[in-house]
Amino acid sequence: MNLNFKKAGFALTLLAITSLTAWSQCKELKWPENKQKAEECVAIFGDAVKQQNFRGATSSIQWMLTNAPNWNTKLYVDAATAYDGLATKEADAVKKKVLVDSLMLIYDMRIQNCGDEVNVLNRKAASSAKYNINNKEKSAELLTMFDRVYEISGNNVNDNNLEAYMSVIFANFITQKPLPPAQKTLTEDLILGRYDKLIGVIEAKIKKAESENKVGDVEKYKKIKINVDDKLSKMVTINCAFVKKNYEPRFKQNPTDIGMAKKIFQYMLNDKCTDDPLWLEATEVVHKA
């Protein structure tokens, strides 16, 4: 089957705008008036997705999105799988963009028709970052999306959106770097505000993993935290005042954190405030390690 990329993207755009179905969780099967056609479409796209024949699934998926948008969550799971698969393999930049835009609209339609915003928006953000992290035209939109994820998810942000959030912040920082100060919307304070929120989520996950004795997860989150701190150091000036405000409270909570001790040791040494008791405490931890 030959997929007309422009028509596919346009069709999905219209569907996202015009869908008037009632809000539901799409857990039960809700068939349209033409149930026979719908059953045929479900069978076709289901088999096609299983066989990774993603192009062969699109026509039936689009029919269902048009005529039975709240049929079942499976429609959106398979639709996302199909369009993600097509976008991943597409080499033509224009066609790839249409597929990615269609994929984003599929996530939007799932939220509109089936709810579950926290789960779905986490998935959408991760998918959008996958394709748009290096697209300067999408930087601001991507940051807004991640901000929303962190606003509604509490500490239940998907793990793949932890370091990705800092990468999105960094991408916006790079995009705005050449601009005059008056034109920049990503100030150091706003960077630090997002950083604090992200670190809070990571530390909550570490605490939960420790309570459940999940050593592998603890190490994973600690590594993510190191990478997040490394990216932060490329965006803001980390001097003694910064260390005292942002790192000292975390170090006091966990004075055996060798990674944090090393950061405090190095940053305070660089800024020549080695007479501070905090530096001496961190130095002792580093030397004992």
PDB file of C-alpha atoms in Angstrom:
ATOM      1  CA  MET A   1       0.000   0.000   0.000  1.00  0.00           C
ATOM      2  CA  ASN A   2       1.333   3.448  -0.910  1.00  0.00           C
ATOM      3  CA  LEU A   3       0.868   5.930   1.873  1.00  0.00           C
ATOM      4  CA  ASN A   4       0.156   9.489   0.777  1.00  0.00           C
ATOM      5  CA  PHE A   5       2.105  11.304   3.492  1.00  0.00           C
ATOM      6  CA  LYS A   6       0.589  14.759   3.004  1.00  0.00           C
ATOM      7  CA  LYS A   7      -2.949  13.431   2.978  1.00  0.00           C
ATOM      8  CA  ALA A   8      -2.251  11.251   6.002  1.00  0.00           C
ATOM      9  CA  GLY A   9      -0.984  14.182   8.017  1.00  0.00           C
ATOM     10  CA  PHE A  10      -3.846  16.412   6.894  1.00  0.00           C
ATOM     11  CA  ALA A  11      -6.419  13.760   7.707  1.00  0.00           C
ATOM     12  CA  LEU A  12      -5.086  13.306  11.218  1.00  0.00           C
ATOM     13  CA  THR A  13      -5.030  17.071  11.729  1.00  0.00           C
ATOM     14  CA  LEU A  14      -8.708  17.282  10.831  1.00  0.00           C
ATOM     15  CA  LEU A  15      -9.486  14.370  13.124  1.00  0.00           C
ATOM     16  CA  ALA A  16      -7.786  16.025  16.073  1.00  0.00           C
ATOM     17  CA  ILE A  17      -9.738  19.227  15.484  1.00  0.00           C
ATOM     18  CA  THR A  18     -13.171  17.790  14.745  1.00  0.00           C
ATOM     19  CA  SER A  19     -13.405  14.773  17.043  1.00  0.00           C
ATOM     20  CA  LEU A  20     -16.396  15.284  19.348  1.00  0.00           C
ATOM     21  CA  THR A  21     -16.471  11.935  21.074  1.00  0.00           C
ATOM     22  CA  ALA A  22     -17.204  11.742  24.780  1.00  0.00           C
ATOM     23  CA  TRP A  23     -14.390  11.598  27.301  1.00  0.00           C
ATOM     24  CA  SER A  24     -13.712   8.021  28.372  1.00  0.00           C
ATOM     25  CA  GLN A  25     -10.912   5.694  29.318  1.00  0.00           C
ATOM     26  CA  CYS A  26     -11.449   3.467  26.245  1.00  0.00           C
ATOM     27  CA  LYS A  27     -11.151   0.308  28.335  1.00  0.00           C
ATOM     28  CA  GLU A  28     -14.212  -1.401  26.882  1.00  0.00           C
ATOM     29  CA  LEU A  29     -14.835  -1.987  23.195  1.00  0.00           C
ATOM     30  CA  LYS A  30     -17.087   0.708  21.801  1.00  0.00           C
ATOM     31  CA  TRP A  31     -18.039  -0.167  18.245  1.00  0.00           C
ATOM     32  CA  PRO A  32     -19.315   2.344  15.669  1.00  0.00           C
ATOM     33  CA  GLU A  33     -22.516   1.886  13.682  1.00  0.00           C
ATOM     34  CA  ASN A  34     -20.629   0.046  10.940  1.00  0.00           C
ATOM     35  CA  LYS A  35     -19.301  -2.658  13.253  1.00  0.00           C
ATOM     36  CA  GLN A  36     -18.433  -5.062  10.437  1.00  0.00           C
ATOM     37  CA  LYS A  37     -16.117  -2.548   8.768  1.00  0.00           C
ATOM     38  CA  ALA A  38     -14.567  -1.670  12.126  1.00  0.00           C
ATOM     39  CA  GLU A  39     -13.884  -5.328  12.918  1.00  0.00           C
ATOM     40  CA  GLU A  40     -12.189  -5.714   9.538  1.00  0.00           C
ATOM     41  CA  CYS A  41     -10.025  -2.653  10.189  1.00  0.00           C
ATOM     42  CA  VAL A  42      -9.053  -3.850  13.664  1.00  0.00           C
ATOM     43  CA  ALA A  43      -8.013  -7.221  12.263  1.00  0.00           C
ATOM     44  CA  ILE A  44      -6.029  -5.609   9.442  1.00  0.00           C
ATOM     45  CA  PHE A  45      -4.088  -3.060  11.474  1.00  0.00           C
ATOM     46  CA  GLY A  46      -3.589  -5.507  14.352  1.00  0.00           C
ATOM     47  CA  ASP A  47      -1.988  -8.114  12.097  1.00  0.00           C
ATOM     48  CA  ALA A  48      -0.003  -5.498  10.184  1.00  0.00           C
ATOM     49  CA  VAL A  49       1.499  -4.020  13.341  1.00  0.00           C
ATOM     50  CA  LYS A  50       2.394  -7.489  14.665  1.00  0.00           C
ATOM     51  CA  GLN A  51       4.209  -8.164  11.384  1.00  0.00           C
ATOM     52  CA  GLN A  52       5.820  -4.699  11.492  1.00  0.00           C
ATOM     53  CA  ASN A  53       4.094  -3.904   8.205  1.00  0.00           C
ATOM     54  CA  PHE A  54       3.441  -0.397   9.467  1.00  0.00           C
ATOM     55  CA  ARG A  55       2.574   1.074   6.098  1.00  0.00           C
ATOM     56  CA  GLY A  56      -0.062  -1.600   5.646  1.00  0.00           C
ATOM     57  CA  ALA A  57      -1.696  -0.615   8.936  1.00  0.00           C
ATOM     58  CA  THR A  58      -2.247   3.079   8.241  1.00  0.00           C
ATOM     59  CA  SER A  59      -5.400   2.971   6.115  1.00  0.00           C
ATOM     60  CA  SER A  60      -7.331   0.907   8.658  1.00  0.00           C
ATOM     61  CA  ILE A  61      -5.982   2.986  11.533  1.00  0.00           C
ATOM     62  CA  GLN A  62      -7.166   6.186   9.865  1.00  0.00           C
ATOM     63  CA  TRP A  63     -10.620   4.728   9.252  1.00  0.00           C
ATOM     64  CA  MET A  64     -10.914   3.826  12.926  1.00  0.00           C
ATOM     65  CA  LEU A  65      -9.635   7.212  14.069  1.00  0.00           C
ATOM     66  CA  THR A  66     -12.303   8.839  11.910  1.00  0.00           C
ATOM     67  CA  ASN A  67     -15.222   6.560  12.710  1.00  0.00           C
ATOM     68  CA  ALA A  68     -14.448   5.021  16.116  1.00  0.00           C
ATOM     69  CA  PRO A  69     -11.950   7.272  17.926  1.00  0.00           C
ATOM     70  CA  ASN A  70     -12.948   5.933  21.351  1.00  0.00           C
ATOM     71  CA  TRP A  71     -13.166   2.273  20.315  1.00  0.00           C
ATOM     72  CA  ASN A  72     -10.376   1.103  22.641  1.00  0.00           C
ATOM     73  CA  THR A  73      -6.925   2.156  23.849  1.00  0.00           C
ATOM     74  CA  LYS A  74      -5.420  -0.504  21.577  1.00  0.00           C
ATOM     75  CA  LEU A  75      -6.219   1.708  18.586  1.00  0.00           C
ATOM     76  CA  TYR A  76      -3.873   4.421  19.849  1.00  0.00           C
ATOM     77  CA  VAL A  77      -1.191   2.022  21.055  1.00  0.00           C
ATOM     78  CA  ASP A  78      -1.008   0.364  17.642  1.00  0.00           C
ATOM     79  CA  ALA A  79      -1.326   3.682  15.812  1.00  0.00           C
ATOM     80  CA  ALA A  80       1.618   5.117  17.756  1.00  0.00           C
ATOM     81  CA  THR A  81       3.649   1.976  17.106  1.00  0.00           C
ATOM     82  CA  ALA A  82       2.922   2.152  13.379  1.00  0.00           C
ATOM     83  CA  TYR A  83       3.678   5.834  12.881  1.00  0.00           C
ATOM     84  CA  ASP A  84       6.749   5.686  15.098  1.00  0.00           C
ATOM     85  CA  GLY A  85       7.996   2.741  13.065  1.00  0.00           C
ATOM     86  CA  LEU A  86       7.405   4.592   9.799  1.00  0.00           C
ATOM     87  CA  ALA A  87       9.017   7.797  11.061  1.00  0.00           C
ATOM     88  CA  THR A  88      12.068   5.940  12.351  1.00  0.00           C
ATOM     89  CA  LYS A  89      12.759   4.363   8.971  1.00  0.00           C
ATOM     90  CA  GLU A  90      11.822   7.354   6.776  1.00  0.00           C
ATOM     91  CA  ALA A  91      14.886   9.002   5.198  1.00  0.00           C
ATOM     92  CA  ASP A  92      13.119  11.866   3.426  1.00  0.00           C
ATOM     93  CA  ALA A  93      13.049  14.854   5.805  1.00  0.00           C
ATOM     94  CA  VAL A  94       9.721  16.228   4.562  1.00  0.00           C
ATOM     95  CA  LYS A  95       7.937  12.877   4.757  1.00  0.00           C
ATOM     96  CA  LYS A  96       9.502  12.186   8.141  1.00  0.00           C
ATOM     97  CA  LYS A  97       8.166  15.480   9.493  1.00  0.00           C
ATOM     98  CA  VAL A  98       4.634  14.621   8.330  1.00  0.00           C
ATOM     99  CA  LEU A  99       4.853  11.238  10.037  1.00  0.00           C
ATOM    100  CA  VAL A 100       6.176  12.717  13.279  1.00  0.00           C
ATOM    101  CA  ASP A 101       3.478  15.397  13.269  1.00  0.00           C
ATOM    102  CA  SER A 102       0.884  12.668  12.722  1.00  0.00           C
ATOM    103  CA  LEU A 103       2.344  10.687  15.612  1.00  0.00           C
ATOM    104  CA  MET A 104       2.036  13.704  17.903  1.00  0.00           C
ATOM    105  CA  LEU A 105      -1.599  14.150  16.850  1.00  0.00           C
ATOM    106  CA  ILE A 106      -2.288  10.501  17.654  1.00  0.00           C
ATOM    107  CA  TYR A 107      -1.116  11.114  21.219  1.00  0.00           C
ATOM    108  CA  ASP A 108      -3.306  14.231  21.392  1.00  0.00           C
ATOM    109  CA  MET A 109      -6.333  12.313  20.163  1.00  0.00           C
ATOM    110  CA  ARG A 110      -5.742   9.573  22.703  1.00  0.00           C
ATOM    111  CA  ILE A 111      -5.769  12.130  25.517  1.00  0.00           C
ATOM    112  CA  GLN A 112      -8.837  13.837  24.062  1.00  0.00           C
ATOM    113  CA  ASN A 113     -10.836  10.645  23.623  1.00  0.00           C
ATOM    114  CA  CYS A 114      -9.471   8.314  26.285  1.00  0.00           C
ATOM    115  CA  GLY A 115      -8.023  10.520  29.017  1.00  0.00           C
ATOM    116  CA  ASP A 116      -5.017   9.175  30.969  1.00  0.00           C
ATOM    117  CA  GLU A 117      -3.125  12.422  30.336  1.00  0.00           C
ATOM    118  CA  VAL A 118      -0.206  11.734  32.680  1.00  0.00           C
ATOM    119  CA  ASN A 119       0.672   8.438  31.032  1.00  0.00           C
ATOM    120  CA  VAL A 120       0.073   9.551  27.449  1.00  0.00           C
ATOM    121  CA  LEU A 121       1.759  12.946  27.726  1.00  0.00           C
ATOM    122  CA  ASN A 122       4.830  11.263  29.201  1.00  0.00           C
ATOM    123  CA  ARG A 123       4.902   9.034  26.137  1.00  0.00           C
ATOM    124  CA  LYS A 124       4.336  11.940  23.778  1.00  0.00           C
ATOM    125  CA  ALA A 125       7.130  13.979  25.372  1.00  0.00           C
ATOM    126  CA  ALA A 126       9.611  11.118  25.093  1.00  0.00           C
ATOM    127  CA  SER A 127       8.632  10.543  21.474  1.00  0.00           C
ATOM    128  CA  SER A 128       8.828  14.234  20.621  1.00  0.00           C
ATOM    129  CA  ALA A 129      12.272  14.492  22.210  1.00  0.00           C
ATOM    130  CA  LYS A 130      13.400  11.506  20.167  1.00  0.00           C
ATOM    131  CA  TYR A 131      12.613  13.282  16.904  1.00  0.00           C
ATOM    132  CA  ASN A 132      12.830  16.996  17.751  1.00  0.00           C
ATOM    133  CA  ILE A 133      15.614  17.438  20.321  1.00  0.00           C
ATOM    134  CA  ASN A 134      17.939  18.924  17.678  1.00  0.00           C
ATOM    135  CA  ASN A 135      15.241  20.907  15.870  1.00  0.00           C
ATOM    136  CA  LYS A 136      15.671  24.545  16.912  1.00  0.00           C
ATOM    137  CA  GLU A 137      12.217  25.403  15.590  1.00  0.00           C
ATOM    138  CA  LYS A 138      10.695  22.905  18.042  1.00  0.00           C
ATOM    139  CA  SER A 139      12.844  23.749  21.088  1.00  0.00           C
ATOM    140  CA  ALA A 140      10.376  26.059  22.826  1.00  0.00           C
ATOM    141  CA  GLU A 141       7.390  23.799  22.093  1.00  0.00           C
ATOM    142  CA  LEU A 142       9.279  20.788  23.413  1.00  0.00           C
ATOM    143  CA  LEU A 143      10.235  22.605  26.617  1.00  0.00           C
ATOM    144  CA  THR A 144       6.616  23.635  27.195  1.00  0.00           C
ATOM    145  CA  MET A 145       5.559  20.017  26.749  1.00  0.00           C
ATOM    146  CA  PHE A 146       8.099  18.763  29.277  1.00  0.00           C
ATOM    147  CA  ASP A 147       7.125  21.513  31.711  1.00  0.00           C
ATOM    148  CA  ARG A 148       3.553  20.236  31.501  1.00  0.00           C
ATOM    149  CA  VAL A 149       4.709  16.650  32.073  1.00  0.00           C
ATOM    150  CA  TYR A 150       6.445  17.693  35.276  1.00  0.00           C
ATOM    151  CA  GLU A 151       3.470  19.800  36.317  1.00  0.00           C
ATOM    152  CA  ILE A 152       0.973  16.929  36.167  1.00  0.00           C
ATOM    153  CA  SER A 153       3.112  13.875  36.932  1.00  0.00           C
ATOM    154  CA  GLY A 154       4.457  14.640  40.393  1.00  0.00           C
ATOM    155  CA  ASN A 155       7.197  12.115  41.134  1.00  0.00           C
ATOM    156  CA  ASN A 156       5.729   9.664  38.621  1.00  0.00           C
ATOM    157  CA  VAL A 157       7.541  11.086  35.616  1.00  0.00           C
ATOM    158  CA  ASN A 158       8.624   8.283  33.286  1.00  0.00           C
ATOM    159  CA  ASP A 159      12.283   7.401  33.751  1.00  0.00           C
ATOM    160  CA  ASN A 160      13.109   8.172  30.131  1.00  0.00           C
ATOM    161  CA  ASN A 161      11.900  11.746  30.704  1.00  0.00           C
ATOM    162  CA  LEU A 162      14.370  12.471  33.514  1.00  0.00           C
ATOM    163  CA  GLU A 163      17.655  13.173  31.764  1.00  0.00           C
ATOM    164  CA  ALA A 164      15.676  14.044  28.633  1.00  0.00           C
ATOM    165  CA  TYR A 165      14.184  17.064  30.456  1.00  0.00           C
ATOM    166  CA  MET A 166      17.656  18.450  31.097  1.00  0.00           C
ATOM    167  CA  SER A 167      18.595  17.752  27.474  1.00  0.00           C
ATOM    168  CA  VAL A 168      15.562  19.745  26.333  1.00  0.00           C
ATOM    169  CA  ILE A 169      16.490  22.605  28.668  1.00  0.00           C
ATOM    170  CA  PHE A 170      20.037  22.508  27.320  1.00  0.00           C
ATOM    171  CA  ALA A 171      18.766  22.518  23.718  1.00  0.00           C
ATOM    172  CA  ASN A 172      16.792  25.687  24.460  1.00  0.00           C
ATOM    173  CA  PHE A 173      19.851  27.203  26.131  1.00  0.00           C
ATOM    174  CA  ILE A 174      21.938  26.556  23.003  1.00  0.00           C
ATOM    175  CA  THR A 175      19.195  27.918  20.739  1.00  0.00           C
ATOM    176  CA  GLN A 176      18.956  31.157  22.735  1.00  0.00           C
ATOM    177  CA  LYS A 177      22.674  31.575  23.399  1.00  0.00           C
ATOM    178  CA  PRO A 178      23.331  33.889  20.392  1.00  0.00           C
ATOM    179  CA  LEU A 179      20.385  36.153  21.283  1.00  0.00           C
ATOM    180  CA  PRO A 180      20.736  39.485  23.093  1.00  0.00           C
ATOM    181  CA  PRO A 181      19.864  39.186  26.816  1.00  0.00           C
ATOM    182  CA  ALA A 182      16.601  41.086  26.327  1.00  0.00           C
ATOM    183  CA  GLN A 183      15.366  38.443  23.864  1.00  0.00           C
ATOM    184  CA  LYS A 184      16.179  35.409  25.974  1.00  0.00           C
ATOM    185  CA  THR A 185      13.261  33.719  27.707  1.00  0.00           C
ATOM    186  CA  LEU A 186      15.342  31.038  29.423  1.00  0.00           C
ATOM    187  CA  THR A 187      17.037  32.882  32.269  1.00  0.00           C
ATOM    188  CA  GLU A 188      19.425  31.327  34.773  1.00  0.00           C
ATOM    189  CA  ASP A 189      16.703  31.457  37.421  1.00  0.00           C
ATOM    190  CA  LEU A 190      14.293  29.575  35.162  1.00  0.00           C
ATOM    191  CA  ILE A 191      16.948  26.970  34.413  1.00  0.00           C
ATOM    192  CA  LEU A 192      17.578  26.491  38.129  1.00  0.00           C
ATOM    193  CA  GLY A 193      13.858  26.298  38.882  1.00  0.00           C
ATOM    194  CA  ARG A 194      13.451  23.457  36.412  1.00  0.00           C
ATOM    195  CA  TYR A 195      16.638  21.829  37.673  1.00  0.00           C
ATOM    196  CA  ASP A 196      15.340  21.861  41.252  1.00  0.00           C
ATOM    197  CA  LYS A 197      12.076  20.249  40.175  1.00  0.00           C
ATOM    198  CA  LEU A 198      13.921  17.571  38.185  1.00  0.00           C
ATOM    199  CA  ILE A 199      16.352  16.806  41.006  1.00  0.00           C
ATOM    200  CA  GLY A 200      13.429  16.541  43.416  1.00  0.00           C
ATOM    201  CA  VAL A 201      11.830  13.871  41.232  1.00  0.00           C
ATOM    202  CA  ILE A 202      15.100  11.954  40.833  1.00  0.00           C
ATOM    203  CA  GLU A 203      15.777  11.987  44.571  1.00  0.00           C
ATOM    204  CA  ALA A 204      12.233  10.802  45.281  1.00  0.00           C
ATOM    205  CA  LYS A 205      12.809   7.908  42.890  1.00  0.00           C
ATOM    206  CA  ILE A 206      16.129   7.089  44.575  1.00  0.00           C
ATOM    207  CA  LYS A 207      14.467   7.060  47.985  1.00  0.00           C
ATOM    208  CA  LYS A 208      11.667   4.791  46.745  1.00  0.00           C
ATOM    209  CA  ALA A 209      14.122   2.425  45.051  1.00  0.00           C
ATOM    210  CA  GLU A 210      16.222   2.252  48.218  1.00  0.00           C
ATOM    211  CA  SER A 211      13.149   1.421  50.310  1.00  0.00           C
ATOM    212  CA  GLU A 212      12.349  -1.410  47.889  1.00  0.00           C
ATOM    213  CA  ASN A 213      15.972  -2.602  47.857  1.00  0.00           C
ATOM    214  CA  LYS A 214      16.247  -2.096  44.086  1.00  0.00           C
ATOM    215  CA  VAL A 215      20.006  -1.558  43.874  1.00  0.00           C
ATOM    216  CA  GLY A 216      20.070  -1.399  40.086  1.00  0.00           C
ATOM    217  CA  ASP A 217      17.491   1.377  39.996  1.00  0.00           C
ATOM    218  CA  VAL A 218      19.322   3.341  42.684  1.00  0.00           C
ATOM    219  CA  GLU A 219      22.524   3.261  40.643  1.00  0.00           C
ATOM    220  CA  LYS A 220      20.632   4.189  37.486  1.00  0.00           C
ATOM    221  CA  TYR A 221      19.061   7.245  39.091  1.00  0.00           C
ATOM    222  CA  LYS A 222      22.356   8.336  40.631  1.00  0.00           C
ATOM    223  CA  LYS A 223      23.997   8.167  37.210  1.00  0.00           C
ATOM    224  CA  ILE A 224      21.170  10.238  35.744  1.00  0.00           C
ATOM    225  CA  LYS A 225      21.661  12.806  38.504  1.00  0.00           C
ATOM    226  CA  ILE A 226      25.374  13.056  37.654  1.00  0.00           C
ATOM    227  CA  ASN A 227      24.557  13.638  33.982  1.00  0.00           C
ATOM    228  CA  VAL A 228      21.956  16.257  34.908  1.00  0.00           C
ATOM    229  CA  ASP A 229      24.474  18.114  37.067  1.00  0.00           C
ATOM    230  CA  ASP A 230      27.031  17.990  34.265  1.00  0.00           C
ATOM    231  CA  LYS A 231      24.585  19.617  31.854  1.00  0.00           C
ATOM    232  CA  LEU A 232      23.696  22.237  34.446  1.00  0.00           C
ATOM    233  CA  SER A 233      27.351  23.228  34.781  1.00  0.00           C
ATOM    234  CA  LYS A 234      27.368  24.085  31.069  1.00  0.00           C
ATOM    235  CA  MET A 235      24.491  26.528  31.477  1.00  0.00           C
ATOM    236  CA  VAL A 236      24.993  28.334  34.776  1.00  0.00           C
ATOM    237  CA  THR A 237      27.968  29.626  36.718  1.00  0.00           C
ATOM    238  CA  ILE A 238      28.615  27.232  39.570  1.00  0.00           C
ATOM    239  CA  ASN A 239      30.494  29.209  42.209  1.00  0.00           C
ATOM    240  CA  CYS A 240      30.695  28.918  45.986  1.00  0.00           C
ATOM    241  CA  ALA A 241      27.385  30.718  46.480  1.00  0.00           C
ATOM    242  CA  PHE A 242      25.693  28.301  44.093  1.00  0.00           C
ATOM    243  CA  VAL A 243      27.206  25.298  45.869  1.00  0.00           C
ATOM    244  CA  LYS A 244      26.075  26.554  49.270  1.00  0.00           C
ATOM    245  CA  LYS A 245      22.529  27.163  48.072  1.00  0.00           C
ATOM    246  CA  ASN A 246      21.962  24.121  45.865  1.00  0.00           C
ATOM    247  CA  TYR A 247      24.427  21.399  46.810  1.00  0.00           C
ATOM    248  CA  GLU A 248      24.933  21.834  50.556  1.00  0.00           C
ATOM    249  CA  PRO A 249      21.334  20.883  51.525  1.00  0.00           C
ATOM    250  CA  ARG A 250      21.563  17.714  49.423  1.00  0.00           C
ATOM    251  CA  PHE A 251      24.971  16.856  50.873  1.00  0.00           C
ATOM    252  CA  LYS A 252      23.716  17.376  54.426  1.00  0.00           C
ATOM    253  CA  GLN A 253      20.855  14.954  53.762  1.00  0.00           C
ATOM    254  CA  ASN A 254      23.279  12.332  52.452  1.00  0.00           C
ATOM    255  CA  PRO A 255      26.803  13.106  53.709  1.00  0.00           C
ATOM    256  CA  THR A 256      28.195   9.848  52.318  1.00  0.00           C
ATOM    257  CA  ASP A 257      27.285  10.741  48.710  1.00  0.00           C
ATOM    258  CA  ILE A 258      30.730  10.554  47.126  1.00  0.00           C
ATOM    259  CA  GLY A 259      29.494  11.984  43.826  1.00  0.00           C
ATOM    260  CA  MET A 260      28.118  15.097  45.500  1.00  0.00           C
ATOM    261  CA  ALA A 261      31.217  15.400  47.701  1.00  0.00           C
ATOM    262  CA  LYS A 262      33.443  15.411  44.618  1.00  0.00           C
ATOM    263  CA  LYS A 263      31.378  18.150  42.988  1.00  0.00           C
ATOM    264  CA  ILE A 264      31.498  20.319  46.111  1.00  0.00           C
ATOM    265  CA  PHE A 265      35.227  19.705  46.467  1.00  0.00           C
ATOM    266  CA  GLN A 266      36.003  20.679  42.862  1.00  0.00           C
ATOM    267  CA  TYR A 267      33.652  23.646  42.464  1.00  0.00           C
ATOM    268  CA  MET A 268      34.645  25.260  45.760  1.00  0.00           C
ATOM    269  CA  LEU A 269      38.307  24.664  44.988  1.00  0.00           C
ATOM    270  CA  ASN A 270      37.849  26.360  41.610  1.00  0.00           C
ATOM    271  CA  ASP A 271      36.171  29.365  43.243  1.00  0.00           C
ATOM    272  CA  LYS A 272      38.817  29.540  45.996  1.00  0.00           C
ATOM    273  CA  CYS A 273      36.569  29.148  49.034  1.00  0.00           C
ATOM    274  CA  THR A 274      38.396  26.234  50.615  1.00  0.00           C
ATOM    275  CA  ASP A 275      38.188  27.805  54.060  1.00  0.00           C
ATOM    276  CA  ASP A 276      34.464  27.028  54.176  1.00  0.00           C
ATOM    277  CA  PRO A 277      33.570  24.143  56.535  1.00  0.00           C
ATOM    278  CA  LEU A 278      31.492  22.596  53.747  1.00  0.00           C
ATOM    279  CA  TRP A 279      34.576  22.182  51.567  1.00  0.00           C
ATOM    280  CA  LEU A 280      36.432  20.540  54.445  1.00  0.00           C
ATOM    281  CA  GLU A 281      33.564  18.111  55.048  1.00  0.00           C
ATOM    282  CA  ALA A 282      33.404  17.208  51.368  1.00  0.00           C
ATOM    283  CA  THR A 283      37.183  16.801  51.215  1.00  0.00           C
ATOM    284  CA  GLU A 284      37.083  14.339  54.094  1.00  0.00           C
ATOM    285  CA  VAL A 285      34.451  12.228  52.330  1.00  0.00           C
ATOM    286  CA  VAL A 286      36.456  12.248  49.090  1.00  0.00           C
ATOM    287  CA  HIS A 287      39.668  11.188  50.828  1.00  0.00           C
ATOM    288  CA  LYS A 288      37.931   8.346  52.664  1.00  0.00           C
ATOM    289  CA  ALA A 289      36.457   6.937  49.472  1.00  0.00           C
TER     290      ALA A 289
END
